[in-house]
Coordinates of C-alpha atoms in Angstrom, one line a residue:
M198 CA 31.9 31.1 -29.4
I199 CA 29.7 31.0 -26.6
I200 CA 26.5 32.1 -28.5
Y201 CA 26.9 29.6 -31.2
V202 CA 27.0 26.7 -28.6
A203 CA 24.3 28.0 -26.5
D204 CA 22.4 28.5 -29.7
F205 CA 23.0 25.0 -30.7
F206 CA 21.7 23.9 -27.3
T207 CA 18.6 25.9 -27.4
G208 CA 17.2 24.7 -30.9
L209 CA 17.4 20.9 -28.9
V210 CA 15.8 21.9 -26.1
E211 CA 13.1 23.4 -28.1
A212 CA 12.9 20.6 -30.2
M213 CA 12.4 18.5 -27.2
M214 CA 9.7 20.0 -25.6
M215 CA 8.1 20.0 -28.9
F216 CA 7.9 16.2 -29.1
M217 CA 6.9 16.1 -25.4
L218 CA 3.5 17.8 -26.3
Y219 CA 3.3 15.9 -29.2
N220 CA 3.6 13.0 -27.1
T221 CA 1.0 14.2 -24.7
F222 CA -1.7 15.2 -26.7
C223 CA -0.9 12.9 -29.9
V224 CA -0.7 9.4 -30.6
K225 CA 2.6 8.0 -31.9
K226 CA 2.1 5.5 -35.3
D227 CA 2.4 1.9 -34.3
Y228 CA 4.4 1.0 -37.4
I229 CA 6.9 3.7 -36.5
P230 CA 10.2 2.5 -34.6
N231 CA 10.6 4.7 -31.3
W232 CA 14.4 5.3 -33.0
V233 CA 12.9 7.4 -35.5
Y234 CA 11.4 9.6 -33.1
N235 CA 14.7 10.2 -31.5
V236 CA 16.0 11.1 -35.0
G237 CA 12.9 13.3 -35.0
I238 CA 14.2 15.3 -32.3
I239 CA 17.6 15.8 -33.6
V240 CA 16.4 17.0 -37.2
L241 CA 14.1 19.5 -35.8
A242 CA 16.5 20.8 -33.7
I243 CA 19.0 21.7 -36.8
M244 CA 16.0 23.0 -38.3
I245 CA 15.3 25.5 -35.6
N246 CA 19.0 26.4 -35.8
I247 CA 19.5 27.1 -39.0
S248 CA 16.2 29.1 -39.1
N249 CA 17.2 30.9 -36.1
S250 CA 20.6 31.5 -37.8
L251 CA 19.5 32.7 -41.1
F252 CA 16.8 34.4 -40.0
G253 CA 17.2 35.7 -36.5
Y254 CA 14.4 37.4 -34.9
D255 CA 12.4 38.1 -37.9
L256 CA 8.7 37.0 -38.5
L257 CA 10.0 34.5 -40.8
N258 CA 12.1 32.5 -38.7
F259 CA 9.0 31.9 -36.3
A260 CA 7.1 30.8 -39.7
V261 CA 9.8 28.7 -40.6
M262 CA 9.9 27.1 -37.4
I263 CA 6.3 26.7 -37.3
L264 CA 6.5 24.6 -40.6
S265 CA 9.1 22.5 -39.2
C266 CA 6.9 21.8 -36.4
I267 CA 4.5 20.9 -38.1
A268 CA 6.3 18.7 -40.7
V269 CA 7.7 16.2 -37.7
S270 CA 3.9 16.4 -36.5
F271 CA 3.1 13.5 -39.3
L272 CA 5.0 11.3 -37.1
Y273 CA 1.9 11.1 -35.1
D274 CA -1.8 10.1 -35.5
T275 CA -3.6 13.6 -34.7
N276 CA -6.3 16.1 -36.4
I277 CA -5.1 19.3 -38.0
A278 CA -5.9 21.4 -35.3
A279 CA -3.6 19.8 -32.8
R280 CA -0.7 19.6 -35.6
V281 CA -0.9 23.8 -36.2
L282 CA -2.2 24.6 -32.9
L283 CA 0.6 23.0 -30.7
P284 CA 3.7 24.5 -32.5
F285 CA 2.0 27.8 -31.7
F286 CA 2.0 27.4 -28.1
N287 CA 5.3 25.9 -27.7
L288 CA 6.9 28.8 -29.5
S289 CA 4.9 31.1 -28.0
L290 CA 5.8 29.6 -24.6
F291 CA 9.2 30.1 -25.1
S292 CA 8.8 33.3 -26.6
I293 CA 6.9 34.7 -23.2
L294 CA 9.5 32.9 -20.8
E295 CA 12.5 34.5 -22.5
I296 CA 10.9 38.0 -22.4
I297 CA 9.9 36.9 -18.4
V298 CA 13.4 36.2 -17.7
L299 CA 14.8 39.1 -19.7
G300 CA 12.6 41.7 -17.6
A301 CA 13.8 39.7 -14.2
M302 CA 17.7 40.3 -15.6
M303 CA 17.0 44.1 -16.1
I304 CA 15.3 44.1 -12.8
F305 CA 17.1 42.5 -10.2
G306 CA 20.4 42.5 -12.0
G307 CA 20.5 46.1 -13.1
L308 CA 21.1 45.3 -16.8
S309 CA 19.8 47.3 -19.7
A310 CA 18.1 45.3 -22.4
N311 CA 21.0 45.5 -24.7
E312 CA 23.5 44.2 -22.1
A313 CA 21.2 41.2 -21.1
I314 CA 21.2 40.0 -24.8
N315 CA 24.7 41.1 -26.0
I316 CA 26.7 40.1 -23.5
P317 CA 27.4 36.3 -23.9
S318 CA 27.4 35.3 -20.3
Y319 CA 24.0 37.1 -19.4
R320 CA 22.5 35.8 -22.7
L321 CA 23.6 32.4 -21.7
L322 CA 22.1 32.9 -18.3
G323 CA 18.8 33.9 -19.9
I324 CA 18.6 31.0 -22.0
I325 CA 19.3 28.6 -19.2
V326 CA 16.7 30.1 -17.1
S327 CA 14.0 30.5 -19.7
K328 CA 14.6 26.5 -20.9
M329 CA 14.3 25.4 -17.4
L330 CA 11.2 27.3 -16.8
S331 CA 9.5 25.8 -20.4
L332 CA 10.6 22.5 -18.8
F333 CA 8.9 23.1 -15.7
V334 CA 5.6 24.2 -17.5
V335 CA 5.5 21.7 -20.1
N336 CA 6.0 19.0 -17.6
I337 CA 2.9 20.4 -15.9
I338 CA 0.6 20.3 -19.0
R339 CA 2.2 16.6 -19.5
L340 CA 1.4 15.6 -16.2
K341 CA -1.8 17.1 -15.9
Y342 CA -3.3 16.1 -19.3
K343 CA -2.2 12.5 -18.7
K344 CA -3.4 12.4 -14.9
K345 CA -0.7 10.3 -13.9
Q346 CA -1.5 10.9 -10.1
V347 CA 1.5 9.0 -9.2
L348 CA 3.6 11.8 -10.4
F349 CA 1.9 14.4 -8.6
R350 CA 3.2 13.4 -5.0
A351 CA 4.7 16.5 -3.0
S352 CA 8.3 14.9 -3.5
Y353 CA 8.1 15.2 -7.2
W354 CA 7.5 18.7 -7.3
V355 CA 10.0 19.3 -4.5
L356 CA 12.5 17.6 -6.1
F357 CA 12.0 19.6 -9.6
L358 CA 11.9 22.8 -7.7
L359 CA 14.8 22.1 -5.9
M360 CA 16.7 21.0 -8.8
L361 CA 15.5 24.1 -11.0
V362 CA 16.5 26.4 -8.1
T363 CA 20.0 25.1 -7.3
N364 CA 20.7 24.7 -11.0
I365 CA 19.8 28.4 -11.8
I366 CA 22.0 29.0 -8.4
A367 CA 25.0 27.4 -10.1
I368 CA 24.7 28.5 -13.6
F369 CA 24.4 32.4 -12.3
L370 CA 27.9 31.5 -10.5
I371 CA 29.3 30.1 -13.8
V372 CA 28.4 33.2 -15.5
E373 CA 29.9 35.3 -12.8
L374 CA 33.2 33.6 -13.2
S375 CA 32.7 33.5 -17.0
L376 CA 32.9 37.3 -16.8
N377 CA 36.2 37.3 -15.1
T378 CA 37.9 35.4 -17.8
N379 CA 38.7 35.9 -21.4
D380 CA 39.9 32.5 -22.3
S381 CA 37.5 31.0 -25.3
Y382 CA 38.4 27.4 -23.7
L383 CA 36.9 28.3 -20.4
Q384 CA 34.1 30.1 -21.9
N385 CA 32.9 27.3 -24.0
L386 CA 33.4 24.6 -20.9
F387 CA 31.2 27.0 -18.7
V388 CA 28.3 27.0 -21.5
I389 CA 28.7 23.3 -21.5
C390 CA 28.3 23.0 -17.9
S391 CA 25.4 25.2 -18.0
F392 CA 23.4 23.3 -20.4
G393 CA 24.6 19.9 -18.8
L394 CA 23.1 21.3 -15.6
L395 CA 19.6 21.3 -17.7
F396 CA 19.7 18.2 -19.4
S397 CA 20.9 16.5 -16.1
T398 CA 17.8 18.0 -14.5
F399 CA 15.4 17.1 -17.6
F400 CA 17.1 13.4 -17.2
A401 CA 16.7 13.2 -13.4
L402 CA 13.1 13.8 -13.9
Y403 CA 12.7 11.3 -16.6
L404 CA 14.4 8.6 -14.5
Y405 CA 12.1 9.7 -11.2
E406 CA 8.9 9.4 -13.6
H407 CA 10.3 6.2 -15.2
L408 CA 10.6 4.5 -11.9
S409 CA 7.6 5.9 -10.3
E410 CA 5.5 4.1 -13.5
Q411 CA 7.5 1.0 -12.8
A412 CA 6.6 1.0 -9.4
E413 CA 3.0 1.4 -9.9
K414 CA 3.3 -1.6 -12.2
I415 CA 4.6 -3.3 -9.6
Y416 CA 2.2 -2.9 -6.8
N417 CA -0.8 -3.0 -9.6
Q418 CA 0.6 -6.5 -10.3
Q419 CA 0.9 -7.2 -6.5
Q420 CA -2.9 -6.4 -6.1
Y421 CA -3.7 -8.3 -8.8
E422 CA -1.6 -11.4 -7.9
Q423 CA -3.4 -11.2 -4.3
H424 CA -6.6 -10.7 -5.9
L425 CA -6.5 -13.7 -8.2
K426 CA -5.2 -15.8 -4.9
S427 CA -8.1 -14.9 -3.0
Q428 CA -10.5 -16.0 -5.7
I429 CA -8.4 -19.1 -5.8
K430 CA -8.9 -19.6 -2.2
H431 CA -12.8 -18.8 -2.8
L432 CA -13.0 -21.3 -5.3
D433 CA -11.6 -23.9 -2.8
E434 CA -14.3 -23.1 -0.6
I435 CA -16.9 -23.6 -3.3
L436 CA -15.7 -26.8 -4.5
V437 CA -15.1 -28.4 -0.6
T438 CA -19.1 -27.4 -0.2
Q439 CA -19.7 -29.4 -3.9
N440 CA -18.2 -32.1 -2.6
E441 CA -20.1 -32.4 0.4
L442 CA -23.5 -31.7 -1.5
K443 CA -22.3 -34.7 -4.1
K444 CA -21.6 -36.5 -0.8
F445 CA -25.1 -36.1 0.7
K446 CA -26.7 -36.5 -2.6
H447 CA -25.1 -40.1 -3.2
D448 CA -25.9 -41.3 0.8
F449 CA -29.4 -39.8 0.4
S450 CA -30.5 -41.5 -2.5
H451 CA -29.5 -44.9 -0.7
C452 CA -31.2 -44.1 2.4
I453 CA -34.3 -43.4 0.1
I454 CA -34.6 -46.7 -1.1
G455 CA -34.2 -48.4 2.4
L456 CA -36.7 -46.0 4.0
K457 CA -38.7 -47.0 0.8
G458 CA -38.5 -50.3 1.2
Y459 CA -39.9 -50.4 4.8
I460 CA -43.2 -48.1 3.7
E461 CA -43.9 -50.5 0.8
N462 CA -43.8 -53.5 3.4
K463 CA -46.0 -51.1 5.9
D464 CA -43.4 -51.7 8.6
Y465 CA -44.0 -47.7 9.7
E466 CA -42.6 -48.3 13.3
K467 CA -39.2 -49.8 11.6
A468 CA -39.3 -46.7 9.3
S469 CA -39.8 -44.2 11.8
E470 CA -36.7 -45.9 13.6
Y471 CA -34.8 -45.6 10.4
L472 CA -35.6 -42.2 9.8
S473 CA -34.5 -41.1 13.3
T474 CA -31.4 -43.0 12.4
L475 CA -30.6 -41.2 9.4
T476 CA -31.3 -37.9 11.1
E477 CA -28.7 -38.3 13.6
K478 CA -26.4 -39.7 11.2
F479 CA -26.9 -36.4 8.6
I480 CA -26.9 -33.9 11.7
S481 CA -23.6 -35.5 13.0
G482 CA -21.9 -35.5 10.0
R483 CA -22.5 -32.0 9.0
N484 CA -19.5 -29.5 9.3
I485 CA -22.0 -26.9 10.2
I486 CA -21.3 -24.6 12.9
E487 CA -24.2 -23.1 14.8
T488 CA -23.5 -20.1 17.1
G489 CA -26.5 -17.8 16.5
N490 CA -24.0 -15.5 14.5
T491 CA -24.6 -15.7 10.7
A492 CA -21.0 -14.2 9.8
L493 CA -19.1 -16.3 12.4
D494 CA -21.0 -19.6 11.4
A495 CA -20.3 -18.6 7.9
V496 CA -16.9 -18.2 8.1
L497 CA -16.1 -21.4 10.6
S498 CA -18.2 -23.8 9.0
T499 CA -16.4 -23.3 5.5
K500 CA -13.0 -23.4 7.1
K501 CA -14.1 -26.6 9.1
A502 CA -15.0 -28.4 5.7
I503 CA -11.7 -27.1 4.3
A504 CA -9.6 -28.2 6.9
E505 CA -11.2 -31.9 7.2
S506 CA -11.3 -32.1 3.3
K507 CA -7.2 -31.8 4.3
G508 CA -7.6 -34.6 6.7
I509 CA -7.2 -31.9 9.4
S510 CA -9.3 -32.5 12.7
F511 CA -11.1 -29.1 13.6
N512 CA -12.5 -28.9 16.9
T513 CA -14.8 -26.1 18.5
K514 CA -15.8 -24.9 21.9
I515 CA -18.0 -21.9 21.6
Q516 CA -20.4 -20.3 24.0
I517 CA -21.4 -16.7 22.7
P518 CA -24.8 -14.6 22.7
E519 CA -26.4 -14.2 19.1
N520 CA -25.8 -10.5 19.0
L521 CA -22.0 -9.9 19.6
P522 CA -20.9 -6.2 19.5
I523 CA -18.6 -6.9 17.0
E524 CA -18.8 -5.8 13.5
P525 CA -19.5 -9.1 11.3
I526 CA -16.8 -8.1 8.8
D527 CA -14.1 -8.1 11.6
L528 CA -15.1 -11.4 12.6
C529 CA -14.5 -12.8 9.2
V530 CA -11.0 -10.9 9.0
I531 CA -10.2 -12.1 12.5
F532 CA -11.2 -15.8 12.4
G533 CA -10.9 -16.2 8.2
N534 CA -7.4 -15.5 8.7
A535 CA -6.6 -16.9 11.8
A536 CA -8.2 -20.4 10.5
D537 CA -6.3 -20.0 7.0
N538 CA -3.0 -19.7 9.1
A539 CA -3.6 -22.6 11.1
I540 CA -4.7 -24.9 8.1
E541 CA -1.6 -24.0 6.0
A542 CA 0.4 -24.4 9.1
C543 CA -0.8 -28.1 9.6
D544 CA -0.5 -29.0 5.8
R545 CA 3.0 -28.2 6.1
T546 CA 3.8 -30.6 9.2
Q547 CA 4.7 -33.9 8.8
N548 CA 2.7 -35.0 11.9
C549 CA -0.1 -37.3 11.2
D550 CA -2.2 -36.0 14.1
K551 CA -3.1 -32.6 12.4
K552 CA -5.6 -30.9 14.4
I553 CA -6.9 -27.2 14.8
N554 CA -8.8 -26.5 18.3
L555 CA -10.9 -23.3 18.6
T556 CA -12.1 -21.9 21.7
I557 CA -14.6 -18.9 21.7
I558 CA -16.0 -17.8 25.2
C559 CA -17.9 -15.1 26.1
Q560 CA -18.0 -14.0 30.2
D561 CA -18.5 -10.8 31.9
N562 CA -18.5 -8.6 28.9
R563 CA -15.2 -10.3 27.8
L564 CA -14.7 -12.5 24.7
F565 CA -11.6 -14.9 25.0
C566 CA -10.6 -16.5 21.9
K567 CA -8.1 -19.1 21.4
I568 CA -6.8 -20.9 18.5
E569 CA -4.4 -23.7 18.9
N570 CA -2.9 -25.5 15.9
T571 CA -0.4 -28.4 15.1
A572 CA 2.6 -26.5 13.5
P573 CA 6.3 -27.2 11.7
P574 CA 8.8 -25.8 13.7
I575 CA 9.1 -22.1 13.1
K576 CA 12.5 -20.9 11.5
D577 CA 11.9 -17.2 11.3
K578 CA 10.7 -15.5 15.4
S579 CA 9.3 -12.6 13.6
L580 CA 6.4 -15.2 12.2
K581 CA 7.0 -13.7 8.7
T582 CA 5.6 -16.1 6.4
E583 CA 7.1 -19.4 5.5
K584 CA 5.9 -19.2 1.7
A585 CA 8.6 -18.7 -1.2
D586 CA 6.4 -16.0 -2.2
K587 CA 6.5 -13.2 0.2
R588 CA 5.9 -10.4 -1.6
N589 CA 2.1 -11.6 -2.0
H590 CA 1.6 -13.6 1.3
G591 CA 2.1 -13.1 4.9
F592 CA -0.9 -10.5 5.5
G593 CA -3.0 -12.9 7.6
L594 CA -1.5 -12.1 11.0
G595 CA -1.3 -8.5 10.3
N596 CA -4.9 -8.2 9.5
I597 CA -5.8 -9.8 12.3
R598 CA -3.8 -7.4 14.3
T599 CA -5.5 -4.4 12.2
A600 CA -9.2 -5.7 13.0
L601 CA -8.1 -6.4 16.6
A602 CA -6.8 -2.9 16.9
K603 CA -10.2 -1.4 16.2
Y604 CA -11.3 -2.8 19.9
E605 CA -8.4 -1.8 21.2
T606 CA -6.5 -5.7 21.9
E607 CA -3.5 -7.4 20.7
P608 CA -3.0 -11.2 20.1
S609 CA -0.7 -13.4 22.1
I610 CA 1.6 -15.7 20.5
E611 CA 3.0 -18.9 21.9
Y612 CA 4.7 -21.2 19.8
S613 CA 6.9 -24.7 20.2
D614 CA 8.2 -27.0 17.6
S615 CA 5.0 -28.8 17.2
R616 CA 2.1 -26.2 18.3
F617 CA 1.1 -22.8 17.9
V618 CA -1.2 -20.8 19.9
L619 CA -3.0 -17.4 19.2
K620 CA -4.9 -15.9 21.9
F621 CA -6.6 -12.7 22.3
V622 CA -9.6 -10.8 24.8
I623 CA -11.8 -8.7 23.2
F624 CA -13.8 -6.2 26.0
L625 CA -17.3 -5.7 24.6
N626 CA -19.2 -2.8 25.5
E627 CA -22.2 -3.5 27.4

């Protein structure tokens, strides 16, 4: 009875491995539902078991199993070579691994080939171990072909090998126990437990792979959402700039009319005074910050325009040399994120007097920086994001810390019910 049960599970495992190969190298047909493929596994397992029982180890058995595998291959879109070669490869792999396991049992177990094949418990051990090894090889082929890098982490293969070794040891102990009893019920129970271990390994790996794929999808979705939000923020900056240009164009057209009137009347003195007044007006009304550092000027001018478009006063006091020994990208990360956080904090406050004060002073090879802004009461003392979507927000302060770490410094934070202050000092190389 043990052999019949073992042979039944053998056919099922071989059918599952065959479909794993087809799923790897072929494409499922869109109009065929998934349950048909599950039924196909059962049908192929029955065909393999019938062929094994009728023809044994005869070449006719090999031919019938090849034809059975080719028959189920029509569930997939593929070429003739794949339909024929994959079944040959699959059955050849099983045969080779069974021979290897048989040889190992003869060498390490001190058994003859006849004992290993005909003693039910040892045959069961050989079947289980050979199928586990087949699962291992087919899984490597499948993952390598599909290039699922997330599944090539060391933890995956450590888990697989650990389960493989422990299950083989457990099955070996089950076989040893089965040799000490003549109770057919217990022997059949040993068989079921042994194959249960095999299928539990298969199912555990399936769950691991499925969860890994889900984790990868979630991670990609998070990256996409973060990228999308950064693009939206960039779009807001462009809109603010366009609005500034529209205001300038509107005001400038009216100013030109006035200047043109003075010129037409040949009142050049008044025209000169009017032109000087316009120059002072447009320069004082611009949001451009000019420190001499291109990267810093660009990011601060943009943030200033955004803040003022939201009714936030953005005041700066900056005294720095043109050539700061700080990477431009780091300047953008540090002050861009600091300004964004300050603007968002001001947006959330109910205070009518919303303001941001930025101070950057360079003295004695030290860059002193202080960003002070109006802020609502802070609920989370760990300074995590106040936004509902915490998964895709709250990176600003972390990015500032990372950028400052390159210059061996950390920010200092002070806050009260209506005020937030971020300070840091960067020691500059001479």
